[in-house]
Coordinates of C-alpha atoms in Angstrom, one line a residue:
M978 CA 301.7 103.2 25.6
K979 CA 299.4 103.1 22.5
I980 CA 300.7 105.2 19.6
R981 CA 298.3 106.0 16.8
N982 CA 299.2 109.5 15.4
L983 CA 302.9 109.9 15.5
L984 CA 304.9 113.0 14.5
V985 CA 308.6 112.2 13.6
V986 CA 311.0 115.2 13.2
R987 CA 314.2 114.3 11.4
A988 CA 316.0 116.9 9.3
C989 CA 318.8 115.2 7.4
A990 CA 320.1 114.2 4.0
I991 CA 319.2 111.0 2.2
G992 CA 321.9 108.7 3.6
D993 CA 321.3 109.7 7.2
F994 CA 317.6 109.2 6.8
V995 CA 318.1 105.7 5.4
F996 CA 319.7 104.9 8.8
N997 CA 316.3 105.9 10.4
L998 CA 314.3 103.4 8.4
P999 CA 315.0 100.4 10.6
A1000 CA 313.8 102.4 13.6
L1001 CA 310.7 103.4 11.8
T1002 CA 310.1 99.9 10.7
A1003 CA 310.5 98.6 14.2
L1004 CA 308.1 101.2 15.5
E1005 CA 305.5 100.2 13.0
R1006 CA 305.9 96.5 14.1
T1007 CA 305.5 97.4 17.8
H1008 CA 302.6 99.9 17.1
A1009 CA 300.7 98.3 14.2
D1010 CA 298.0 101.1 14.2
A1011 CA 300.5 103.9 14.1
R1012 CA 300.5 106.3 11.2
F1013 CA 303.6 108.5 10.7
T1014 CA 303.7 112.2 9.9
L1015 CA 307.2 113.1 8.9
V1016 CA 308.8 116.5 9.1
G1017 CA 312.3 117.4 7.8
N1018 CA 313.9 117.3 4.4
A1019 CA 310.8 116.4 2.5
S1020 CA 312.5 115.0 -0.6
A1021 CA 314.6 112.6 1.5
L1022 CA 311.6 111.7 3.7
E1023 CA 309.7 110.5 0.6
L1024 CA 311.8 107.3 0.8
A1025 CA 309.9 106.2 3.9
R1026 CA 306.7 105.6 1.8
E1027 CA 308.5 102.5 0.3
F1028 CA 309.0 100.9 3.8
V1029 CA 306.4 102.1 6.3
A1030 CA 302.8 103.6 6.4
V1031 CA 303.2 107.3 6.0
K1032 CA 300.3 109.6 6.5
K1033 CA 301.9 112.9 5.4
I1034 CA 305.3 114.5 4.8
Y1035 CA 306.2 118.1 5.4
S1036 CA 309.3 120.3 4.9
I1037 CA 310.6 121.6 8.2
E1038 CA 311.3 124.9 6.3
S1039 CA 307.6 125.5 5.6
P1040 CA 305.0 126.9 8.1
P1041 CA 303.8 126.0 10.6
W1042 CA 306.7 123.6 11.1
S1043 CA 309.4 126.3 10.7
R1044 CA 307.9 128.2 13.6
L1045 CA 308.8 125.4 15.9
F1046 CA 312.4 126.7 15.9
Y1047 CA 311.2 129.7 18.0
E1048 CA 307.6 129.2 19.3
P1049 CA 304.9 126.6 20.0
V1050 CA 302.3 125.9 17.3
S1051 CA 298.6 125.4 18.0
G1052 CA 296.4 122.7 16.4
L1053 CA 298.9 119.9 16.3
E1054 CA 296.8 116.8 16.8
F1055 CA 299.4 114.1 17.6
D1056 CA 299.5 111.8 20.6
S1057 CA 303.2 111.3 20.4
S1058 CA 306.3 112.8 18.8
I1059 CA 309.9 111.6 18.2
V1060 CA 312.5 114.3 17.6
W1061 CA 315.9 113.1 16.4
M1062 CA 317.9 116.3 16.9
K1063 CA 320.7 117.4 19.1
D1064 CA 319.0 120.7 20.0
E1065 CA 316.1 120.7 22.5
T1066 CA 314.3 123.7 21.0
I1067 CA 311.8 121.9 18.6
A1068 CA 311.0 119.2 21.2
G1069 CA 310.4 121.8 23.8
N1070 CA 308.0 123.7 21.6
L1071 CA 306.2 120.6 20.6
R1072 CA 305.5 119.9 24.3
L1073 CA 304.3 123.5 24.7
S1074 CA 302.1 122.9 21.6
G1075 CA 300.2 120.3 23.6
I1076 CA 301.6 117.0 22.4
P1077 CA 301.5 114.8 25.5
N1078 CA 304.4 112.5 24.7
V1079 CA 307.5 114.0 23.1
I1080 CA 310.8 112.2 23.0
R1081 CA 314.0 113.9 21.8
R1082 CA 317.1 111.9 21.1
D1083 CA 320.5 112.9 19.7
P1084 CA 320.8 111.2 16.3
F1085 CA 324.6 111.0 16.3
P1086 CA 326.1 107.8 17.7
P1087 CA 328.6 107.8 20.6
H1088 CA 329.6 104.3 19.5
G1089 CA 328.5 101.6 17.1
H1090 CA 326.6 101.9 13.8
A1091 CA 324.4 104.9 13.3
A1092 CA 321.3 102.8 12.5
D1093 CA 321.8 100.7 15.6
H1094 CA 322.1 103.8 17.7
L1095 CA 318.8 105.2 16.4
L1096 CA 317.2 101.9 17.3
R1097 CA 318.7 102.1 20.8
T1098 CA 317.4 105.6 21.4
L1099 CA 313.9 104.0 21.5
N1100 CA 314.9 100.6 23.0
L1101 CA 314.0 98.8 19.8
D1102 CA 315.6 95.7 18.2
R1103 CA 316.8 95.8 14.6
P1104 CA 314.1 94.4 12.3
P1105 CA 314.9 92.1 9.3
L1106 CA 316.4 94.0 6.5
P1107 CA 314.1 94.6 3.5
D1108 CA 314.5 92.7 0.3
L1109 CA 312.8 94.7 -2.5
W1110 CA 315.4 93.8 -5.2
A1111 CA 313.6 92.5 -8.3
P1112 CA 316.2 92.6 -11.2
D1113 CA 314.9 92.6 -14.7
S1114 CA 318.0 93.9 -16.6
D1115 CA 321.8 93.5 -16.8
D1116 CA 322.4 97.1 -16.0
V1117 CA 325.0 98.1 -13.5
V1118 CA 324.0 101.4 -12.1
I1119 CA 326.9 103.7 -11.2
H1120 CA 326.5 107.0 -9.3
P1121 CA 330.0 108.6 -9.3
G1122 CA 329.1 111.6 -7.0
S1123 CA 328.6 112.2 -3.3
G1124 CA 328.1 115.1 -0.9
S1125 CA 331.9 115.9 -0.8
P1126 CA 334.7 115.7 -3.4
K1127 CA 336.8 113.9 -0.7
K1128 CA 334.4 111.0 -0.9
N1129 CA 334.6 110.6 -4.7
W1130 CA 336.6 107.6 -6.0
P1131 CA 338.8 108.9 -8.9
Y1132 CA 338.7 105.9 -11.2
F1133 CA 335.1 105.6 -12.4
E1134 CA 336.1 106.4 -15.9
E1135 CA 338.5 103.5 -16.1
L1136 CA 335.9 101.3 -14.4
V1137 CA 333.3 102.1 -17.1
D1138 CA 335.8 101.0 -19.8
R1139 CA 336.0 97.7 -18.0
L1140 CA 332.2 97.2 -17.9
P1141 CA 331.0 97.7 -21.5
N1142 CA 327.3 97.7 -22.4
V1143 CA 326.0 97.3 -18.8
V1144 CA 326.4 100.7 -17.2
V1145 CA 323.8 103.4 -16.5
F1146 CA 324.9 106.7 -15.0
V1147 CA 322.6 108.4 -12.5
P1148 CA 323.7 112.0 -11.9
L1149 CA 321.2 113.5 -9.5
P1150 CA 320.0 117.1 -9.3
L1151 CA 322.5 119.3 -7.5
G1152 CA 322.0 120.5 -4.0
E1153 CA 322.1 124.2 -3.2
A1154 CA 325.7 124.3 -2.2
A1155 CA 326.8 122.3 -5.2
R1156 CA 324.7 124.6 -7.5
S1157 CA 326.5 127.6 -6.0
R1158 CA 329.9 126.0 -6.7
E1159 CA 328.9 125.2 -10.2
A1160 CA 327.7 128.8 -10.9
R1161 CA 331.0 130.2 -9.6
A1162 CA 333.0 127.7 -11.7
R1163 CA 331.0 128.8 -14.9
K1164 CA 331.8 132.4 -14.1
G1165 CA 335.5 131.7 -13.5
E1166 CA 335.1 132.6 -9.8
A1167 CA 335.9 129.2 -8.3
S1168 CA 337.6 129.4 -4.9
K1169 CA 340.1 127.0 -3.3
K1170 CA 337.2 125.4 -1.4
D1171 CA 335.7 124.5 -4.8
E1172 CA 338.8 122.6 -6.0
G1173 CA 337.8 119.0 -6.9
F1174 CA 334.2 119.9 -7.6
R1175 CA 332.7 118.4 -10.7
S1176 CA 329.3 119.5 -12.0
S1177 CA 326.5 117.0 -12.7
S1178 CA 326.4 118.2 -16.3
N1179 CA 330.0 117.0 -16.8
L1180 CA 330.9 114.7 -13.9
W1181 CA 334.1 113.6 -15.6
S1182 CA 335.8 116.8 -16.8
S1183 CA 338.6 118.3 -14.7
P1184 CA 341.8 120.3 -15.6
G1185 CA 344.2 118.2 -17.6
T1186 CA 341.7 115.4 -18.5
S1187 CA 339.3 114.9 -21.3
A1188 CA 335.6 114.3 -20.6
L1189 CA 334.2 110.8 -20.8
R1190 CA 332.3 110.3 -24.1
L1191 CA 329.0 109.8 -22.4
P1192 CA 327.1 108.8 -25.6
R1193 CA 328.8 105.5 -25.3
R1194 CA 326.7 104.7 -22.3
P1195 CA 323.1 105.1 -21.4
M1196 CA 322.7 108.1 -19.0
L1197 CA 319.8 108.9 -16.7
Q1198 CA 319.5 112.5 -15.7
N1199 CA 317.5 114.6 -13.3
L1200 CA 315.7 111.7 -11.7
C1201 CA 313.4 112.2 -8.7
L1202 CA 313.9 109.7 -5.8
P1203 CA 311.0 107.4 -6.7
E1204 CA 312.6 107.0 -10.2
V1205 CA 316.0 106.3 -8.7
F1206 CA 314.4 103.8 -6.4
H1207 CA 312.8 102.0 -9.4
H1208 CA 316.1 101.7 -11.3
L1209 CA 317.9 100.5 -8.2
R1210 CA 315.3 97.8 -7.7
R1211 CA 315.5 96.6 -11.3
C1212 CA 319.3 96.7 -12.0
R1213 CA 321.8 93.9 -11.7
A1214 CA 324.1 95.7 -9.3
Y1215 CA 325.1 99.2 -8.1
I1216 CA 328.5 100.8 -7.5
G1217 CA 329.0 104.1 -5.8
N1218 CA 330.8 106.3 -3.2
D1219 CA 329.7 107.1 0.3
S1220 CA 326.5 108.8 -0.7
G1221 CA 322.8 108.8 0.0
I1222 CA 322.1 106.8 -3.2
T1223 CA 324.6 104.2 -2.2
H1224 CA 322.8 103.8 1.2
L1225 CA 319.4 103.6 -0.5
A1226 CA 320.6 100.9 -3.0
A1227 CA 322.1 98.8 -0.2
Y1228 CA 319.1 99.1 2.1
L1229 CA 316.5 98.0 -0.4
G1230 CA 318.5 94.9 -1.2
C1231 CA 320.3 95.7 -4.4
P1232 CA 323.8 94.1 -4.7
T1233 CA 325.8 97.2 -3.8
I1234 CA 329.5 97.9 -3.8
A1235 CA 330.3 100.9 -1.7
L1236 CA 333.6 102.7 -2.0
F1237 CA 334.7 104.2 1.3
G1238 CA 337.8 106.4 2.2
P1239 CA 337.6 109.2 4.7
T1240 CA 334.5 108.0 6.6
Y1241 CA 334.4 105.1 9.0
P1242 CA 332.1 102.3 7.6
R1243 CA 331.6 100.6 11.0
V1244 CA 329.6 103.7 12.0
W1245 CA 328.4 105.1 8.6
G1246 CA 328.6 102.2 6.2
P1247 CA 325.5 101.1 4.2
I1248 CA 323.3 98.3 5.6
G1249 CA 321.7 95.8 3.4
R1250 CA 321.3 92.1 2.5
R1251 CA 323.7 92.4 -0.4
A1252 CA 326.0 95.3 0.5
R1253 CA 329.8 95.0 0.1
I1254 CA 332.1 97.8 1.4
I1255 CA 335.6 98.4 0.0
W1256 CA 337.4 100.6 2.5
K1257 CA 340.8 102.1 2.4
S1258 CA 342.0 105.3 4.2
K1259 CA 343.0 106.7 0.8
L1260 CA 340.2 106.3 -1.8
E1261 CA 342.8 106.3 -4.6
D1262 CA 344.3 103.1 -3.1
I1263 CA 341.1 101.2 -4.1
T1264 CA 341.9 99.7 -7.5
V1265 CA 339.6 99.1 -10.5
D1266 CA 340.5 95.4 -10.3
E1267 CA 339.3 95.2 -6.7
V1268 CA 335.9 96.8 -7.7
V1269 CA 335.5 94.5 -10.7
Q1270 CA 336.4 91.4 -8.6
S1271 CA 333.8 92.5 -6.0
L1272 CA 331.2 93.0 -8.7
D1273 CA 332.0 89.5 -10.1
A1274 CA 331.6 88.1 -6.6
T1275 CA 328.0 89.4 -6.3
H1276 CA 327.0 86.9 -9.0
T1277 CA 328.7 83.8 -7.6

């Protein structure tokens, strides 16, 4: 079947969307004339522009796309649509909207790696991994955050002391849930669910510890994803937790050291030409020496 005007619906965070990029790349290879319109988390979907031909990107929370949660939408001029969602509602309403070929697949893998599962949903082979790494500095980019405090390795401060003069911090804008926790913390209303949360304005402070003296290191703040992408392409290496930025760094080809604890890397680990994963069931069991040795090994 010839695909020219393809609507892809995938509402997810940055890391999960990175796992979709091999499938989109494989689709583009098998349908060279196809142009993608992407609907979902618009900020995360912007990453696709670096890897495939994207016509337009829309937020699934904005009309008319948000209406697909409860009714068909007229005037959608697509010949095909792929919906990676567990629920059938949006796919059903796209069919009722007149799109002749609508495929819905569950994005969550029953087995194997998530990226391979997404390829299997369309019977596609994994394409070669991209290599967009073009280093022009000695910076080691460190992103000490993630979507959950349980995924945050506790020894970044000590690691920084071991890597003088080459570290750039990349705290990203907070998500809505994190902003809410930060607001409660500032008002003294933090709940037990907020324990372990550290705001992006002071990633290193917590009860009983002193804040890292950030002026000792270059610090990049409030970067949009294209700016993050640029720094990851140009740096010497990247170190981070199980986070969307770690997945992005690995996928574009940057030498990446990913620190994993509670999540299973055989399913959710980063994919990339120069990705290394250090995994222990307890994150605190990963030592600074192990991370430094892994970093040294990226240059041998």
